Every structure is written in structure tokens, then in C-alpha cells.
CSV table of C-alpha atoms in Angstrom, one decimal:
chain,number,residue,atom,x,y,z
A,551,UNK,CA,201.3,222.7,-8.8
A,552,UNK,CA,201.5,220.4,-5.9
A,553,UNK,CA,204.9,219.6,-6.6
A,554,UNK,CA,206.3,222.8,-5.9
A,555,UNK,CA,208.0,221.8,-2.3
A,556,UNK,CA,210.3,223.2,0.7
A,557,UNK,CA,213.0,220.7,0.8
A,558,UNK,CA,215.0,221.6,3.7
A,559,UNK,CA,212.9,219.8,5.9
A,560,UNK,CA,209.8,217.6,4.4
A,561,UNK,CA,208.2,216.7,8.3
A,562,UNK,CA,208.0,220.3,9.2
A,563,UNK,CA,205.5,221.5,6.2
A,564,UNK,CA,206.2,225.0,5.2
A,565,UNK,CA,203.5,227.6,5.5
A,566,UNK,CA,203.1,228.0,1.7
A,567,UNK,CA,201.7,224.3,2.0
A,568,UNK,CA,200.9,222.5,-1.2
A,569,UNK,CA,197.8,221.1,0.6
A,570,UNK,CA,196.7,224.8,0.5
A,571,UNK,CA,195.2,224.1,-3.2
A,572,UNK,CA,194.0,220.3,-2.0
A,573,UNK,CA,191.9,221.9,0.7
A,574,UNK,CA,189.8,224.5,-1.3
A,575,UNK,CA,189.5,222.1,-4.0
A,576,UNK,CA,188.3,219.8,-1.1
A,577,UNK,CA,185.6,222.1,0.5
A,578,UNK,CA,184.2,223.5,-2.8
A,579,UNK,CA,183.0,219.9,-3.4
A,580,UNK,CA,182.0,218.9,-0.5
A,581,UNK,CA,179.9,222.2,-0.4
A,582,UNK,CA,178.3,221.0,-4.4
A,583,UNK,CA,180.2,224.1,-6.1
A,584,UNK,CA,182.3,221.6,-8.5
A,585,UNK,CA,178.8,220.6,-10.1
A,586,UNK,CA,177.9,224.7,-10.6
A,587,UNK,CA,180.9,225.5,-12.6
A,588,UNK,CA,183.7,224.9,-15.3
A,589,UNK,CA,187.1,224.0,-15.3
A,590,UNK,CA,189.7,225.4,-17.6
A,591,UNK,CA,193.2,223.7,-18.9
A,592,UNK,CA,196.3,225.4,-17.5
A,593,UNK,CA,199.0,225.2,-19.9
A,594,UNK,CA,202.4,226.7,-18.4
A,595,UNK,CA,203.0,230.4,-19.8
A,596,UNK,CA,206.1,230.6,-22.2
A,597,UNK,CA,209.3,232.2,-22.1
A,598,UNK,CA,207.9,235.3,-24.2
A,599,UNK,CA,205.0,235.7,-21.9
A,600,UNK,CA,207.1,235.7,-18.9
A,601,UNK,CA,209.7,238.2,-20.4
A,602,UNK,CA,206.7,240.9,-20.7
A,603,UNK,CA,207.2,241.2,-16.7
A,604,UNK,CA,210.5,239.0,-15.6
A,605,UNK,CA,214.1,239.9,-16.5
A,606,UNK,CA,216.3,237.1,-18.8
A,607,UNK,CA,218.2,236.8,-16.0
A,608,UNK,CA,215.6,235.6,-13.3
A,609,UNK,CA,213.7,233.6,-16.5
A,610,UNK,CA,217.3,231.6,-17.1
A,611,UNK,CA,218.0,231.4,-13.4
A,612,UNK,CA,214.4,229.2,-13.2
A,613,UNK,CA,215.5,227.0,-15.9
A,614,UNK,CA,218.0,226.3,-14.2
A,615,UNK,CA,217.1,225.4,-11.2
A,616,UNK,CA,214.7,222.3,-12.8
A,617,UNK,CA,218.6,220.4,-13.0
A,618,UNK,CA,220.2,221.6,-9.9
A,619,UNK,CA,221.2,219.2,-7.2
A,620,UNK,CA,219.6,219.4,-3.7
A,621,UNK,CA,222.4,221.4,-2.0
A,622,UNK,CA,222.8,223.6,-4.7
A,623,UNK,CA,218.9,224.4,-4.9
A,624,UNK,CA,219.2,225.1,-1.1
A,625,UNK,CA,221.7,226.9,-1.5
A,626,UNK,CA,220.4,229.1,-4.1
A,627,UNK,CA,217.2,229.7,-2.0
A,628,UNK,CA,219.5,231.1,0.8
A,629,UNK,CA,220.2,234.1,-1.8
A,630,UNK,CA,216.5,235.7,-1.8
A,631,UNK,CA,214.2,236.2,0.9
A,632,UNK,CA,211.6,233.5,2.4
A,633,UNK,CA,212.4,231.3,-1.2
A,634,UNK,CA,212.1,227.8,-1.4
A,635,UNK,CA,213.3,225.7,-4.6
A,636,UNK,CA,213.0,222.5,-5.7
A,637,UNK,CA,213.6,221.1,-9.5
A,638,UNK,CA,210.0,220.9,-10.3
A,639,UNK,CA,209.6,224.9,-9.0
A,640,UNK,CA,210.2,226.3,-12.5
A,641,UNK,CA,207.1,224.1,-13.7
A,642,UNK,CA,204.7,225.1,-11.3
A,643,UNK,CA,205.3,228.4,-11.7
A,644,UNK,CA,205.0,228.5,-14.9
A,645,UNK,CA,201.5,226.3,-15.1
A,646,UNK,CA,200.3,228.7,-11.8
A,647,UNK,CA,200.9,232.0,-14.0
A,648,UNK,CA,199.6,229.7,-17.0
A,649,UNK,CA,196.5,229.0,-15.1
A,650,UNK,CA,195.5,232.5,-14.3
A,651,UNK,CA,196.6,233.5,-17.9
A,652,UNK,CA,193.6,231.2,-19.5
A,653,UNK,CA,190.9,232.3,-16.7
A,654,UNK,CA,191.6,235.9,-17.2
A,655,UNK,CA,191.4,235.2,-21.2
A,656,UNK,CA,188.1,233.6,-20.8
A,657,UNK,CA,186.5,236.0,-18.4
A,658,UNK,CA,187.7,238.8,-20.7
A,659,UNK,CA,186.5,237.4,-23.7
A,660,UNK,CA,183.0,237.1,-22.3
A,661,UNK,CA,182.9,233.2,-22.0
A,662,UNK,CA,182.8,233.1,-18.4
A,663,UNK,CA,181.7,235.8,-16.4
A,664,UNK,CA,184.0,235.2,-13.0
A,665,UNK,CA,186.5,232.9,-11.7
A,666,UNK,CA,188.5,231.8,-9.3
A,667,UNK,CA,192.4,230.6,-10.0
A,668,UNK,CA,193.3,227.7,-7.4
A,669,UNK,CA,197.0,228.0,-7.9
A,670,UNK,CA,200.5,227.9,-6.3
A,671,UNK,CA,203.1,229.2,-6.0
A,672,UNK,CA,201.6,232.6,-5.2
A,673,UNK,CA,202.9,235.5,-7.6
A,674,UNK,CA,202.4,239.0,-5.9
A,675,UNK,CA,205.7,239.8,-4.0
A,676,UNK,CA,207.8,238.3,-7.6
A,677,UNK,CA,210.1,240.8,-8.9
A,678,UNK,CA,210.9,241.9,-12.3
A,679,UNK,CA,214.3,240.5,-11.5
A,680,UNK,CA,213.8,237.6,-8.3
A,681,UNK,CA,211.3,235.7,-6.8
A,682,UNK,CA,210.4,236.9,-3.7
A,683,UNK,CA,208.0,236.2,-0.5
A,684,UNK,CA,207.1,232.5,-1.3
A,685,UNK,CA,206.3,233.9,-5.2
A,686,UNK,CA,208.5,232.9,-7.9
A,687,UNK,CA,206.8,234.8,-11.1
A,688,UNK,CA,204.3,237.3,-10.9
A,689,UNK,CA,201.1,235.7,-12.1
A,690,UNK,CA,198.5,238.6,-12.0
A,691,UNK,CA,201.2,241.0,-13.9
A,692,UNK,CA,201.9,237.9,-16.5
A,693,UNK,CA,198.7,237.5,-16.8
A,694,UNK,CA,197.3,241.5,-17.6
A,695,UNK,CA,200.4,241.7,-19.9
A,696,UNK,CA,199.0,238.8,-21.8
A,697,UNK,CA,196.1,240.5,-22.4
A,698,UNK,CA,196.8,243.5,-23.2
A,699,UNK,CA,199.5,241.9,-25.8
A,700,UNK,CA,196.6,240.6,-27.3
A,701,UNK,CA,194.4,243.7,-27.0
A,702,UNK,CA,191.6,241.7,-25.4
A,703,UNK,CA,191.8,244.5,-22.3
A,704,UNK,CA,192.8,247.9,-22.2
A,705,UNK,CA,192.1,249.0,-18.4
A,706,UNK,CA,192.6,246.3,-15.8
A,707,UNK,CA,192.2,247.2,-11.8
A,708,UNK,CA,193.9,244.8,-9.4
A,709,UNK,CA,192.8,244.7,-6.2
A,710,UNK,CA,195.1,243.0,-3.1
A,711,UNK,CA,193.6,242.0,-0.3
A,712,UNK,CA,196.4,240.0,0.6
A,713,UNK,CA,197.1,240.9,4.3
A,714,UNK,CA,201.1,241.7,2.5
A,715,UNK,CA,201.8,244.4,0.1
A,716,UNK,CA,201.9,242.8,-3.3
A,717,UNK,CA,205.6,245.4,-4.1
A,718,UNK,CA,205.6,242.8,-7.2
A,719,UNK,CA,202.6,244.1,-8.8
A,720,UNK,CA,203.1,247.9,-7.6
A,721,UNK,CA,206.9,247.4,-9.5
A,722,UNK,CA,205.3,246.3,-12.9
A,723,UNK,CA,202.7,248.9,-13.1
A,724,UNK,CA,204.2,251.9,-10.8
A,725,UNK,CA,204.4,254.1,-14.0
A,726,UNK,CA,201.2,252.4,-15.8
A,727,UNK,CA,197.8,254.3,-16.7
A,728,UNK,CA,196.3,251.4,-17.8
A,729,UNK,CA,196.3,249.7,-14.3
A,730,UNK,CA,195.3,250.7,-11.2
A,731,UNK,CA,196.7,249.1,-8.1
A,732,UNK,CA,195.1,248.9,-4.9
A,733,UNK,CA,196.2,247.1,-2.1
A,734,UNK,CA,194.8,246.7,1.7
A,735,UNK,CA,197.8,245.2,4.0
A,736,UNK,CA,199.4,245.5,6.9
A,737,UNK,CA,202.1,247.7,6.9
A,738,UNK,CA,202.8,248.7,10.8
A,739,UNK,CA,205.7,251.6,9.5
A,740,UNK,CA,207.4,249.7,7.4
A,741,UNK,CA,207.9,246.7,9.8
A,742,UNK,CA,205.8,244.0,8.1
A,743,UNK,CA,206.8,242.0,5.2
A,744,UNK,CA,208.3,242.7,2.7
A,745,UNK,CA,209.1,245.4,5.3
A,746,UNK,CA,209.3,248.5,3.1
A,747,UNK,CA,208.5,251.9,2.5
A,748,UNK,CA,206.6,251.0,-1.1
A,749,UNK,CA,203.3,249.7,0.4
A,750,UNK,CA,203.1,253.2,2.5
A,751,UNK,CA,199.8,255.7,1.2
A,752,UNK,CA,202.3,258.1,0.2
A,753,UNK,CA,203.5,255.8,-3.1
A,754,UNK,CA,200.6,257.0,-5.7
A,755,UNK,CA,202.4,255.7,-9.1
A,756,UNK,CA,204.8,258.0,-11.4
A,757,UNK,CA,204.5,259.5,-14.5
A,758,UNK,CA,201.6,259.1,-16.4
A,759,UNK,CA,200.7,256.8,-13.3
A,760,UNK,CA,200.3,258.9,-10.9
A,761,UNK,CA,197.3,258.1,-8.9
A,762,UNK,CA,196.9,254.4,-10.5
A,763,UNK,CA,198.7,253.2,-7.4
A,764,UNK,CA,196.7,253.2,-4.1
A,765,UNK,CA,198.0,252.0,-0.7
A,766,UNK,CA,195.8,251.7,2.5
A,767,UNK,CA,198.2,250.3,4.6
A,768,UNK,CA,197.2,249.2,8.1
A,769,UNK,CA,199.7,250.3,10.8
A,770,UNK,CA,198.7,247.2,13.2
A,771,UNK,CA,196.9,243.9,13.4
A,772,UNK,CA,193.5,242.8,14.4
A,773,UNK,CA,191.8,244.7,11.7
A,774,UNK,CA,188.8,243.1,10.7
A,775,UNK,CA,185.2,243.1,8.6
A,776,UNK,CA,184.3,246.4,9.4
A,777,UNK,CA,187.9,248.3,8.7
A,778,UNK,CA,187.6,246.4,5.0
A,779,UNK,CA,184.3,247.5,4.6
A,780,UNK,CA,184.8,250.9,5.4
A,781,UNK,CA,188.1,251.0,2.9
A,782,UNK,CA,186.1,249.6,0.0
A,783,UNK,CA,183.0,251.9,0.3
A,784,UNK,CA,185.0,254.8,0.8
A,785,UNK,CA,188.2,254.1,-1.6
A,786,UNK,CA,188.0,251.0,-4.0
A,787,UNK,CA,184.6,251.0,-5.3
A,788,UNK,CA,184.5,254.9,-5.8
A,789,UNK,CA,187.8,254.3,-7.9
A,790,UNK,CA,186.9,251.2,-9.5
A,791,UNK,CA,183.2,252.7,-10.4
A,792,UNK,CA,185.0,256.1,-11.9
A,793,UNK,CA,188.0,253.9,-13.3
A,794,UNK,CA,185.5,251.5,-15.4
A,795,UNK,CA,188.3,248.5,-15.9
A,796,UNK,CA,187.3,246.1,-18.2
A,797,UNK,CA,188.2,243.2,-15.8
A,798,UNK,CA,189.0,243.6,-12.3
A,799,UNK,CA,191.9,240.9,-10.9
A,800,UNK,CA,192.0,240.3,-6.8
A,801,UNK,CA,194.7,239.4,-5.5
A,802,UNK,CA,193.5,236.9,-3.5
A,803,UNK,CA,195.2,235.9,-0.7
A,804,UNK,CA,193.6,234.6,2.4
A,805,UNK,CA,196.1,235.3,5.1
A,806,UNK,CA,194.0,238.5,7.0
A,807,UNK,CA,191.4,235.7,7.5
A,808,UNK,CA,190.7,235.1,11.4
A,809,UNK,CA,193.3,232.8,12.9
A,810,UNK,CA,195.4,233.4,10.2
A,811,UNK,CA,199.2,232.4,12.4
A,812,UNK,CA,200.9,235.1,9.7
A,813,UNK,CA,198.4,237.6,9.1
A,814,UNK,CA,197.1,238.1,12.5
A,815,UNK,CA,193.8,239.7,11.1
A,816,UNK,CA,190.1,238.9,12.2
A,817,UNK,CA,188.3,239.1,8.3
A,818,UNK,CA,185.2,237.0,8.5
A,819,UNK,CA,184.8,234.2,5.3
A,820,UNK,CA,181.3,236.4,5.3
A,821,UNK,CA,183.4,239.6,4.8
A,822,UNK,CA,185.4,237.9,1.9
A,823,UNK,CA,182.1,237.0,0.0
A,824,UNK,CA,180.6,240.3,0.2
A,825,UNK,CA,183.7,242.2,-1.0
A,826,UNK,CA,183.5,239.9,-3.7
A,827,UNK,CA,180.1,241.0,-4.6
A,828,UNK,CA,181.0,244.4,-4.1
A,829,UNK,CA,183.6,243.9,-6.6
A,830,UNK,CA,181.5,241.8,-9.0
A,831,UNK,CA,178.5,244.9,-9.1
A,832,UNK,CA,180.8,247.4,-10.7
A,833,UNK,CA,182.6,244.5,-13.2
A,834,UNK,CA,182.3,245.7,-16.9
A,835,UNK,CA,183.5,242.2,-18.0
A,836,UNK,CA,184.4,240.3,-15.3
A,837,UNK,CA,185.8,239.9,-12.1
A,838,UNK,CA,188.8,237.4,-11.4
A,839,UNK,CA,190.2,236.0,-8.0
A,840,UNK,CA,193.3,234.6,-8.1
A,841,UNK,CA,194.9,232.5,-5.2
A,842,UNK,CA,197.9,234.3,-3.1
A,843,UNK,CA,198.5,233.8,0.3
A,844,UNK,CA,196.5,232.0,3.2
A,845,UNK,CA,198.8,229.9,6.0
A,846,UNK,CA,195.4,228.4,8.0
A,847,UNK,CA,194.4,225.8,6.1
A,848,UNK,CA,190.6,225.8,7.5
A,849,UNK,CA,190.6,229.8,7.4
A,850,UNK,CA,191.9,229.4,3.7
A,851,UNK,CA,189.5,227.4,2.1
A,852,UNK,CA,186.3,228.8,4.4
A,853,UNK,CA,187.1,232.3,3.0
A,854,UNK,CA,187.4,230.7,-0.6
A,855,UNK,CA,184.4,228.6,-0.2
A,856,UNK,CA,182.8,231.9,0.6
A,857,UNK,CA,183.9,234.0,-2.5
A,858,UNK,CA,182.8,231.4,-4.7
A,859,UNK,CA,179.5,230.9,-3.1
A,860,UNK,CA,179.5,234.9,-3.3
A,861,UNK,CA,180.3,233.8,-7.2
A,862,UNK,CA,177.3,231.9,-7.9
A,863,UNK,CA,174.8,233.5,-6.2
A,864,UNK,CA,174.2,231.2,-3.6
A,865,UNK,CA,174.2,233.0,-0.6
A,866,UNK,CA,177.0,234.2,1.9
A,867,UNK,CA,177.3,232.1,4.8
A,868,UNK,CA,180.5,230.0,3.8
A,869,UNK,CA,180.5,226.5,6.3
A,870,UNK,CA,182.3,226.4,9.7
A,871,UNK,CA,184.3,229.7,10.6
A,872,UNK,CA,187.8,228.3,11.3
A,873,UNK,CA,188.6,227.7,15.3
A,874,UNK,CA,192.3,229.0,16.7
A,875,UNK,CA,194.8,226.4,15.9
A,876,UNK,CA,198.0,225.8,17.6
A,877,UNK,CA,199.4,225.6,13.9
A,878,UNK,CA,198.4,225.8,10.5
A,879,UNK,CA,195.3,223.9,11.2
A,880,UNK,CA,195.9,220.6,9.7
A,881,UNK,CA,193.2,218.4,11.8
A,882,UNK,CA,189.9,219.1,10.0
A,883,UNK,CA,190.4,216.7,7.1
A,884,UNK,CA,191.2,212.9,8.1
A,885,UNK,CA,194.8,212.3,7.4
A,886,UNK,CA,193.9,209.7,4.9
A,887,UNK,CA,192.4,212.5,3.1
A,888,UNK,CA,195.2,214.7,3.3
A,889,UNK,CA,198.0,212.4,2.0
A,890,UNK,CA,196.4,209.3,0.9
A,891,UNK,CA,194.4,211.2,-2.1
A,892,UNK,CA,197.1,211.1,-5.6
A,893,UNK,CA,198.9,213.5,-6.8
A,894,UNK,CA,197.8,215.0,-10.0
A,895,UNK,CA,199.9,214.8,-13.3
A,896,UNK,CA,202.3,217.3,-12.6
A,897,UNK,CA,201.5,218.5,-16.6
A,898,UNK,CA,197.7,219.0,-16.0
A,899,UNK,CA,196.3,221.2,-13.4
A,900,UNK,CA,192.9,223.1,-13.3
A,901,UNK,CA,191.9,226.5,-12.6
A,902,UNK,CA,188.2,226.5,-11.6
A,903,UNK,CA,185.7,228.9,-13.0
A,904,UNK,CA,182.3,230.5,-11.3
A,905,UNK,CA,179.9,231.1,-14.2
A,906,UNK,CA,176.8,233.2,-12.8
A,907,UNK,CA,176.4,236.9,-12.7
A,908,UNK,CA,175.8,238.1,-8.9
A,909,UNK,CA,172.5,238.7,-8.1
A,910,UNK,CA,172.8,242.5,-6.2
A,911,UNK,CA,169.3,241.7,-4.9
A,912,UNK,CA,171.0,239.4,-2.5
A,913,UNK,CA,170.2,239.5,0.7
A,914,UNK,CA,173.1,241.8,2.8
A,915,UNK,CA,175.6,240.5,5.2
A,916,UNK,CA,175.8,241.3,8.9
A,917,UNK,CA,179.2,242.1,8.0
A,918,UNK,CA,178.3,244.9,5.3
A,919,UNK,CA,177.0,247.2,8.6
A,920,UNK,CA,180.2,246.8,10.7
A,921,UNK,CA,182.0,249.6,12.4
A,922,UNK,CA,185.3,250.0,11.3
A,923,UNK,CA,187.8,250.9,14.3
A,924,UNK,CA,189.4,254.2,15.2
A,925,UNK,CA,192.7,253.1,13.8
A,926,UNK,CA,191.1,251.7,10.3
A,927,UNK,CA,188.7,254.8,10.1
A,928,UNK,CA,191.8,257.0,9.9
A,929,UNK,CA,194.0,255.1,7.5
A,930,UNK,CA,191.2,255.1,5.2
A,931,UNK,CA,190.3,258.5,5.5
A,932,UNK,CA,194.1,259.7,5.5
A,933,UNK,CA,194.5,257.9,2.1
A,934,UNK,CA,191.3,259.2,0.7
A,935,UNK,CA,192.9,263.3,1.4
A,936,UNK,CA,196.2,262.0,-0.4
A,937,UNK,CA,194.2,260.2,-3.7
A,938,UNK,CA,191.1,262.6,-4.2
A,939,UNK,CA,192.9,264.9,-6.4
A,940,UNK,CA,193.8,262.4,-8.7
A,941,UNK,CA,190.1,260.4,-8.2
A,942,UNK,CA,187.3,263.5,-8.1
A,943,UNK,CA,184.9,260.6,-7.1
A,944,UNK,CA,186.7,260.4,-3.6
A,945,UNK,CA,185.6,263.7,-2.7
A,946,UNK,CA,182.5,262.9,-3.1
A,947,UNK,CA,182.9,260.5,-0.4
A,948,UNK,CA,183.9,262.2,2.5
């Protein structure tokens, strides 16, 4: 997955960074996680699997991309927005959806109790027709598709708390029962990408999906722990609890970490681990995490390193909360580190796997008893009057 690269200009690395994978796989050793859990094989996802969610079109466009000439690939990228190709893109794509595909079959099948997908390219802007937002296919939607195909799940909740709205994901299962959708992001009116009306509160699902599809979209920066605290105890775990999926999928991007350069967010790696537990304490099956977004490479894997830990029960303070960085924060790790380790066989990558229940006798984060701020209190609370008549549970809330 590596492999997948920007290749307009190689010295200038883009922020959907290759070493964004390296780095968490990094830290989680360093930190003795490796030893506590399980690796599984990620095989690339076929054409079939990929047609349950992508259009022929955009699957034959990928294929062809793995024989297209340097211009031409940059060329192509031009047509879509914030794209990057390479020949090896079509690949990794397929072995990052491929990845989550066998975690989520595993978890679901009661092998593993949780996991975490270290993958790229990201999946949760990816269209039913066009890759999108640094995503080329949508590997949470693949990947619940799958599943479903195979009757292994029948009720799946994905929750985004990618600091972008995940339009990918609210595309495939807009009209969908089955699914719920809900994602936390900044949306400032429309004017943060993908800089559109669909990640507003107002877009609840259609059809038979009405309700499945909850936005709380911030309209600003700077939100942190106690504005994502407040949104789960007062929207997501109500839903998930009166939901009852039989896995629950996070989209799990990294980018409203603090000193995130995109995100501009101030979410503490001790705020990430307790929403995962929070997550993992109303989990029928399991609870999955899979990789999306994340442009600090120190914020990134801190905030990883502290869901896992959440994971396996082994207490919540992550390591070394990231300092401001004039860029994507590329000093912590030697450069022989960075560029002298090899590159993995681009036809073998893993996906790691967290294998112990939480323990919800854990001690509580500082974080759990922040105050959320005037402007988070009111998104949350505006979004609860728009979804309690489809979720009776909400009311209960207020």
C-alpha cells in the first residue's frame, strides 16, 4: 500500500503520505502492541466485490490506469478533485479495501473481537462513480457489502470521525435501513471539503432510510475533546445502543487530531481512545477502525496508538501528545528510519488486529468530563431536535 504515490513532485511529499501507515506501524511496536495482537492477510478485493459499490466505468478507468504513461496519469488526475495516480494506484486500492474486507470478516465472524485496518489509500470521500478526496474506492462501503453478500451481518453502523464528511459512504447507503451513518466533521456552511450541502444535519437518508443518516456537522474549527464527547453521549451511543448493529465500522481518520495542518481541530489521542471504548461497550460483535485521513504524522499515529491501547485494555494515555509542526511533522523518527527501512512486497500487506474485549471497569479519562463549547453544544443539540423522531432514544436525552 506504500506504493500508492503523488508523482507530480516526489521532494514535496503529499499530505496523504505513504509514511502515514509506516508510522503507526512504527509506534504500535515501539509501544509492545505488535506482541498483544494478530495480523491478518490482505488479499486485493475483486472486480465483483468492488461492483457491489463502484460503477464499471470507474472499476475499468482503475485498470487502466496500472499501464498509463506518467503524463497521461497526471493528466487524468487533473479530471477529479485532490486525485493523485500512479500505475501501482489500482493495486493499493484494491489490497486497502481488501484489507478491511478480511478484518471486518473476522471480527464479524467472532474470531477477533476488534481491529484496527492500517491501510491506504483512504476510501470515505470515493464515489459510486470517481475517486475522490485522496480516496480511490470506498473501502468501509466494499467492505459492509461484502458482508452482507455473504449474510455474515445484517445491521452495520459506521461511525466517521473523520474531521471531512465521508459523502462516499452517505451516497452508498443514503436510502439503506440496514446502515446507519454517522459522521462528526467540519462543515463551516458548506465551505469545507468536499464543500457541499450533503454533510449538513438536514440530510437524514431517503426512503426506507430515513433517519439511518446522521450529520453533526461542525460550523468552525478548534472543536475539541469535550464537543466529541458531548455528540457521542448525546447522539451516537443513544442511536448505536437503540440501533443494536452487529458490528460497528469507524471511519477512522485522524485529521481533527491537535495540530492536525488540514483539520485544524484540538481532539486529544486521550479523547480518541475513550470514544473507542465508548464505541466498543455497546459492540454486539465487534467494533472495527479502519484508517482514513490524518496529515500530522506524530498526531496520526499518537491518536492510533491510543485507540489500540483503548483496544487491549491497556490503559488510555497514548505516548507523547504531538507538538505544532511547521509541516506535517516529519522530525520525530530519524531519517534513517523513515526511508532507510524496505519497502514491503507490494502483493503482501497486513491489517493489524486488537484481540481483547474492553474492560468498562477502566479507569475514566480526564477527557470523558470535558465541557463542550457553546458552538459544539448547539450543533449537537440542533441535530438531536431534527433525528429524535426517527430515534425515540434521543428524546430521552435531552
Amino acid at each position: 500500500m506504500k506504493y500508492h504515490l503523488d508523482l507530480e513532485d516526489l521532494n514535496d511529499p503529499h499530505p496523504e503520505d505513504p509514511r502515514r501507515i509506516y508510522w503507526i506501524h512504527e509506534l504500535l511496536g515501539r509501544a509492545d502492541c505488535l506482541k498483544l495482537m494478530r495480523q491478518v492477510k490482505a488479499t486485493p478485493v475483486t472486480d465483483a466485490q468492488i461492483l457491489r459499490v463502484h460503477s464499471k466505468k470507474h472499476l475499468n478507468f482503475m485498470k487502466e490506469t496500472e499501464i498509463m504513461e506518467k503524463t497521461t496519469l497526471v493528466e487524468a488526475q487533473q479530471r477529479f478533485d485532490s486525485v493523485f495516480l500512479c500505475n501501482e494506484t489500482n493495486y493499493c486500492a484494491r489490497l486497502s479495501a481488501g484489507g478491511l474486507v478480511a478484518l471486518c470478516t473476522e471480527v464479524a465472524l467472532g474470531r477477533l473481537e476488534s481491529g484496527m485496518a492500517i491501510i491506504r489509500p483512504p476510501g470515505h470521500h470515493a464515489c459510486s462513480n470517481r475517486p475522490m478526496g485522496f480516496c480511490i474506492l470506498n473501502n468501509i462501503a466494499i467492505a459492509i457489502r461484502d458482508l452482507q453478500e455473504q449474510r455474515i451481518v445484517r445491521k452495520v453502523m459506521v461511525v466517521d470521525w473523520d474531521v471531512h464528511h465521508g459523502n462516499g459512504i452517505q451516497e452508498v447507503f443514503y436510502g439503506d435501513k440496514s446502515v446507519v451513518y454517522c459522521s462528526i466533521h467540519r462543515h463551516d456552511g458548506g465551505d469545507f471539503f468536499p464543500s457541499t450541502s450533503e454533510g449538513s444535519m438536514g440530510m437524514v437518508g431517503t426512503g426506507e432510510g430515513r433517519g439511518f443518516n446522521i450529520n453533526i456537522p461542525w460550523v468552525c474549527g478548534g472543536m475539541g475533546d469535550g464537543d466529541y464527547v458531548y455528540a457521542f453521549k448525546n447522539v451516537v451511543l443513544p442511536v448505536a445502543k437503540e440501533f443494536g448493529p452487529d458490528i460497528i465500522v469507524v471511519a477512522s481518520g485522524f485529521d481533527a487530531a491537535v495540530c492536525d495542518p488540514i483539520g485544524e481541530c484540538d481532539i486529544s489521542p486521550e479523547c480518541y481512545a475513550c470514544m473507542t471504548s465508548m464505541l466498543n461497550s455497546v459492540c454486539n460483535r465487534g467494533l472495527v477502525l479502519s484508517l482514513e485521513g490524518g496529515y500530522n504524522l506524530d498526531a496520526t499515529s499518537n491518536s492510533a496508538l491510543a485507540c489500540v491501547k483503548a483496544l487491549l485494555n491497556l490503559g488510555w494515555k497514548s505516548g507523547i501528545t504531538p507538538r505544532p509542526a511547521t509541516y506535517h511533522a516529519y522530525a520525530t523518527l530519524s531519517d534513517w528510519e523513515i526511508n532507510g527501512v524496505p519497502m514491503p512486497h507490494p502483493r503482501y500487506s497486513p491489517s493489524w488486529l486488537a484481540l481483547p474485549k474492553w474492560d468498562p471497569e477502566i479507569e475514566v479519562p480526564d477527557c470523558f468530563q470535558s465541557k463542550p463549547s457553546e458552538l459544539g453544544k448547539a450543533v449537537v443539540d440542533q441535530v438531536v431536535q431534527i433525528q429524535k423522531q426517527y430515534w425515540p432514544s434521543l428524546s430521552r436525552t435531552e
